[in-house]
GROMACS .gro file of C-alpha atoms in nm:
model
  195
    1UNK     CA    1   0.000   0.000   0.000
    2UNK     CA    2   0.285   0.238   0.080
    3UNK     CA    3   0.464   0.166  -0.244
    4UNK     CA    4   0.145   0.197  -0.450
    5UNK     CA    5   0.057   0.518  -0.267
    6UNK     CA    6   0.394   0.671  -0.357
    7UNK     CA    7   0.357   0.562  -0.719
    8UNK     CA    8   0.009   0.720  -0.741
    9UNK     CA    9   0.150   1.044  -0.596
   10UNK     CA   10   0.435   1.046  -0.849
   11UNK     CA   11   0.188   0.989  -1.133
   12UNK     CA   12  -0.036   1.275  -1.004
   13UNK     CA   13  -0.337   1.045  -0.959
   14UNK     CA   14  -0.379   1.165  -0.599
   15UNK     CA   15  -0.264   1.475  -0.407
   16UNK     CA   16   0.094   1.496  -0.282
   17UNK     CA   17   0.075   1.490   0.096
   18UNK     CA   18   0.320   1.387   0.368
   19UNK     CA   19   0.319   1.006   0.386
   20UNK     CA   20   0.135   0.970   0.718
   21UNK     CA   21  -0.131   1.227   0.617
   22UNK     CA   22  -0.168   1.064   0.277
   23UNK     CA   23  -0.207   0.717   0.426
   24UNK     CA   24  -0.478   0.848   0.657
   25UNK     CA   25  -0.654   0.993   0.350
   26UNK     CA   26  -0.620   0.654   0.186
   27UNK     CA   27  -0.786   0.483   0.483
   28UNK     CA   28  -1.069   0.738   0.492
   29UNK     CA   29  -1.141   0.692   0.122
   30UNK     CA   30  -1.126   0.313   0.151
   31UNK     CA   31  -1.374   0.314   0.440
   32UNK     CA   32  -1.606   0.552   0.255
   33UNK     CA   33  -1.561   0.828   0.514
   34UNK     CA   34  -1.445   1.055   0.228
   35UNK     CA   35  -1.583   1.030  -0.124
   36UNK     CA   36  -1.448   1.252  -0.402
   37UNK     CA   37  -1.272   1.238  -0.737
   38UNK     CA   38  -0.972   1.059  -0.580
   39UNK     CA   39  -1.173   0.783  -0.410
   40UNK     CA   40  -1.134   0.526  -0.688
   41UNK     CA   41  -0.757   0.579  -0.698
   42UNK     CA   42  -0.725   0.546  -0.320
   43UNK     CA   43  -0.939   0.232  -0.317
   44UNK     CA   44  -0.731   0.083  -0.598
   45UNK     CA   45  -0.415   0.137  -0.393
   46UNK     CA   46  -0.558  -0.085  -0.118
   47UNK     CA   47  -0.705  -0.340  -0.360
   48UNK     CA   48  -0.365  -0.395  -0.524
   49UNK     CA   49  -0.261  -0.566  -0.200
   50UNK     CA   50  -0.536  -0.828  -0.213
   51UNK     CA   51  -0.303  -1.085  -0.366
   52UNK     CA   52  -0.524  -1.388  -0.307
   53UNK     CA   53  -0.803  -1.261  -0.532
   54UNK     CA   54  -0.549  -1.179  -0.805
   55UNK     CA   55  -0.381  -1.518  -0.776
   56UNK     CA   56  -0.714  -1.700  -0.791
   57UNK     CA   57  -0.764  -1.556  -1.139
   58UNK     CA   58  -0.430  -1.699  -1.253
   59UNK     CA   59  -0.495  -2.040  -1.093
   60UNK     CA   60  -0.832  -2.050  -1.270
   61UNK     CA   61  -0.658  -2.020  -1.607
   62UNK     CA   62  -0.321  -2.192  -1.562
   63UNK     CA   63  -0.213  -2.511  -1.384
   64UNK     CA   64  -0.034  -2.440  -1.055
   65UNK     CA   65   0.284  -2.599  -1.195
   66UNK     CA   66   0.304  -2.315  -1.448
   67UNK     CA   67   0.292  -2.040  -1.186
   68UNK     CA   68   0.604  -1.923  -0.999
   69UNK     CA   69   0.556  -1.701  -0.696
   70UNK     CA   70   0.846  -1.486  -0.578
   71UNK     CA   71   0.835  -1.231  -0.302
   72UNK     CA   72   0.988  -0.885  -0.320
   73UNK     CA   73   1.159  -0.954   0.011
   74UNK     CA   74   1.344  -1.241  -0.162
   75UNK     CA   75   1.459  -1.006  -0.434
   76UNK     CA   76   1.585  -0.758  -0.175
   77UNK     CA   77   1.763  -1.027   0.030
   78UNK     CA   78   1.924  -1.221  -0.255
   79UNK     CA   79   1.849  -1.093  -0.604
   80UNK     CA   80   2.084  -1.336  -0.780
   81UNK     CA   81   1.934  -1.641  -0.611
   82UNK     CA   82   1.584  -1.520  -0.694
   83UNK     CA   83   1.680  -1.480  -1.061
   84UNK     CA   84   1.839  -1.827  -1.063
   85UNK     CA   85   1.521  -1.975  -0.912
   86UNK     CA   86   1.308  -1.806  -1.177
   87UNK     CA   87   1.541  -1.917  -1.457
   88UNK     CA   88   1.529  -2.277  -1.331
   89UNK     CA   89   1.151  -2.256  -1.315
   90UNK     CA   90   1.145  -2.135  -1.676
   91UNK     CA   91   1.388  -2.418  -1.763
   92UNK     CA   92   1.644  -2.175  -1.903
   93UNK     CA   93   2.012  -2.119  -1.830
   94UNK     CA   94   2.034  -2.036  -1.461
   95UNK     CA   95   2.396  -1.922  -1.496
   96UNK     CA   96   2.273  -1.599  -1.657
   97UNK     CA   97   2.361  -1.291  -1.451
   98UNK     CA   98   2.188  -0.971  -1.560
   99UNK     CA   99   2.415  -0.672  -1.610
  100UNK     CA  100   2.188  -0.461  -1.390
  101UNK     CA  101   2.187  -0.708  -1.100
  102UNK     CA  102   2.339  -0.457  -0.857
  103UNK     CA  103   2.130  -0.164  -0.975
  104UNK     CA  104   1.920  -0.015  -0.701
  105UNK     CA  105   1.551  -0.076  -0.775
  106UNK     CA  106   1.335   0.227  -0.838
  107UNK     CA  107   1.332   0.446  -0.532
  108UNK     CA  108   1.121   0.736  -0.426
  109UNK     CA  109   1.340   0.965  -0.221
  110UNK     CA  110   1.053   1.193  -0.129
  111UNK     CA  111   1.250   1.481  -0.283
  112UNK     CA  112   0.976   1.738  -0.352
  113UNK     CA  113   1.123   1.888  -0.675
  114UNK     CA  114   1.140   1.543  -0.836
  115UNK     CA  115   0.786   1.459  -0.727
  116UNK     CA  116   0.669   1.793  -0.865
  117UNK     CA  117   0.847   1.726  -1.197
  118UNK     CA  118   0.696   1.379  -1.231
  119UNK     CA  119   0.351   1.510  -1.141
  120UNK     CA  120   0.380   1.779  -1.408
  121UNK     CA  121   0.482   1.528  -1.678
  122UNK     CA  122   0.332   1.196  -1.563
  123UNK     CA  123   0.350   1.027  -1.905
  124UNK     CA  124   0.698   1.141  -2.007
  125UNK     CA  125   0.948   0.855  -2.028
  126UNK     CA  126   1.238   1.102  -2.029
  127UNK     CA  127   1.119   1.267  -1.707
  128UNK     CA  128   1.058   0.924  -1.552
  129UNK     CA  129   1.414   0.812  -1.637
  130UNK     CA  130   1.572   1.137  -1.512
  131UNK     CA  131   1.365   1.113  -1.195
  132UNK     CA  132   1.458   0.748  -1.140
  133UNK     CA  133   1.831   0.818  -1.176
  134UNK     CA  134   1.803   1.126  -0.954
  135UNK     CA  135   1.607   0.935  -0.691
  136UNK     CA  136   1.873   0.663  -0.688
  137UNK     CA  137   2.151   0.921  -0.642
  138UNK     CA  138   1.959   1.094  -0.364
  139UNK     CA  139   1.891   0.756  -0.203
  140UNK     CA  140   2.261   0.662  -0.218
  141UNK     CA  141   2.350   0.989  -0.047
  142UNK     CA  142   2.088   0.906   0.218
  143UNK     CA  143   1.911   1.238   0.167
  144UNK     CA  144   1.555   1.220   0.296
  145UNK     CA  145   1.332   1.512   0.212
  146UNK     CA  146   1.020   1.360   0.362
  147UNK     CA  147   0.976   1.110   0.645
  148UNK     CA  148   0.941   0.758   0.505
  149UNK     CA  149   0.756   0.616   0.803
  150UNK     CA  150   0.397   0.579   0.903
  151UNK     CA  151   0.264   0.552   1.255
  152UNK     CA  152   0.206   0.223   1.430
  153UNK     CA  153  -0.165   0.311   1.441
  154UNK     CA  154  -0.180   0.355   1.063
  155UNK     CA  155   0.013   0.031   1.012
  156UNK     CA  156  -0.231  -0.151   1.240
  157UNK     CA  157  -0.525  -0.016   1.040
  158UNK     CA  158  -0.363  -0.141   0.718
  159UNK     CA  159  -0.288  -0.478   0.880
  160UNK     CA  160  -0.655  -0.505   0.978
  161UNK     CA  161  -0.762  -0.437   0.619
  162UNK     CA  162  -0.523  -0.700   0.482
  163UNK     CA  163  -0.567  -0.964   0.755
  164UNK     CA  164  -0.845  -1.164   0.587
  165UNK     CA  165  -0.673  -1.138   0.248
  166UNK     CA  166  -0.348  -1.270   0.398
  167UNK     CA  167  -0.538  -1.560   0.553
  168UNK     CA  168  -0.702  -1.628   0.217
  169UNK     CA  169  -0.360  -1.613   0.048
  170UNK     CA  170  -0.220  -1.853   0.305
  171UNK     CA  171  -0.508  -2.098   0.240
  172UNK     CA  172  -0.464  -2.064  -0.137
  173UNK     CA  173  -0.092  -2.131  -0.120
  174UNK     CA  174  -0.153  -2.432   0.107
  175UNK     CA  175  -0.342  -2.583  -0.185
  176UNK     CA  176  -0.126  -2.473  -0.478
  177UNK     CA  177   0.225  -2.383  -0.359
  178UNK     CA  178   0.344  -2.490  -0.015
  179UNK     CA  179   0.697  -2.357  -0.083
  180UNK     CA  180   0.554  -2.008  -0.144
  181UNK     CA  181   0.335  -2.054   0.163
  182UNK     CA  182   0.643  -2.118   0.381
  183UNK     CA  183   0.810  -1.807   0.237
  184UNK     CA  184   0.492  -1.608   0.302
  185UNK     CA  185   0.506  -1.710   0.667
  186UNK     CA  186   0.870  -1.602   0.687
  187UNK     CA  187   0.796  -1.255   0.549
  188UNK     CA  188   0.449  -1.225   0.703
  189UNK     CA  189   0.579  -1.235   1.056
  190UNK     CA  190   0.840  -0.964   1.006
  191UNK     CA  191   0.710  -0.634   1.143
  192UNK     CA  192   0.727  -0.360   0.883
  193UNK     CA  193   0.667   0.005   0.966
  194UNK     CA  194   0.796   0.168   0.650
  195UNK     CA  195   0.871   0.073   0.293
   0.00000   0.00000   0.00000
């Protein structure tokens, strides 16, 4: 939800607010407490995290043996191993090492001028590339223009929204992919307060 929220801000789909304030807006729109032109975007941010319902669609079309589930936490912890696992799953050469393996994934530094630039030109690939490179440089220098944390209360509200979906995902993976289910449990029980 935090990552999707930041992406929606960068694309100018929702107002640019400090993260905690914006996440509270998100929760108010999702609950129906606020209804306006941004409500659909805010609701979509939450709905993107309902992984079980999305996975059910794939399992309805493809056999479970043709679906590989990887978690972003795996990519962060060991990107090369994750790529090797995917390559083995695809039955291709798992000795392949991408040239961009050590490239920092897209970051959002919270640097207001970059956010403003992206919001002004949300469909420009050139602006997106410049912004991505700039965000990476700012991230490397550990410059934080905006707090990247949300309150425990806000996190608890998000956890409550996602609790039944996580349970449903757990049940779904118990049927189709017990290896992914074990990984889910590993990552599920790690407390996360910020992206």
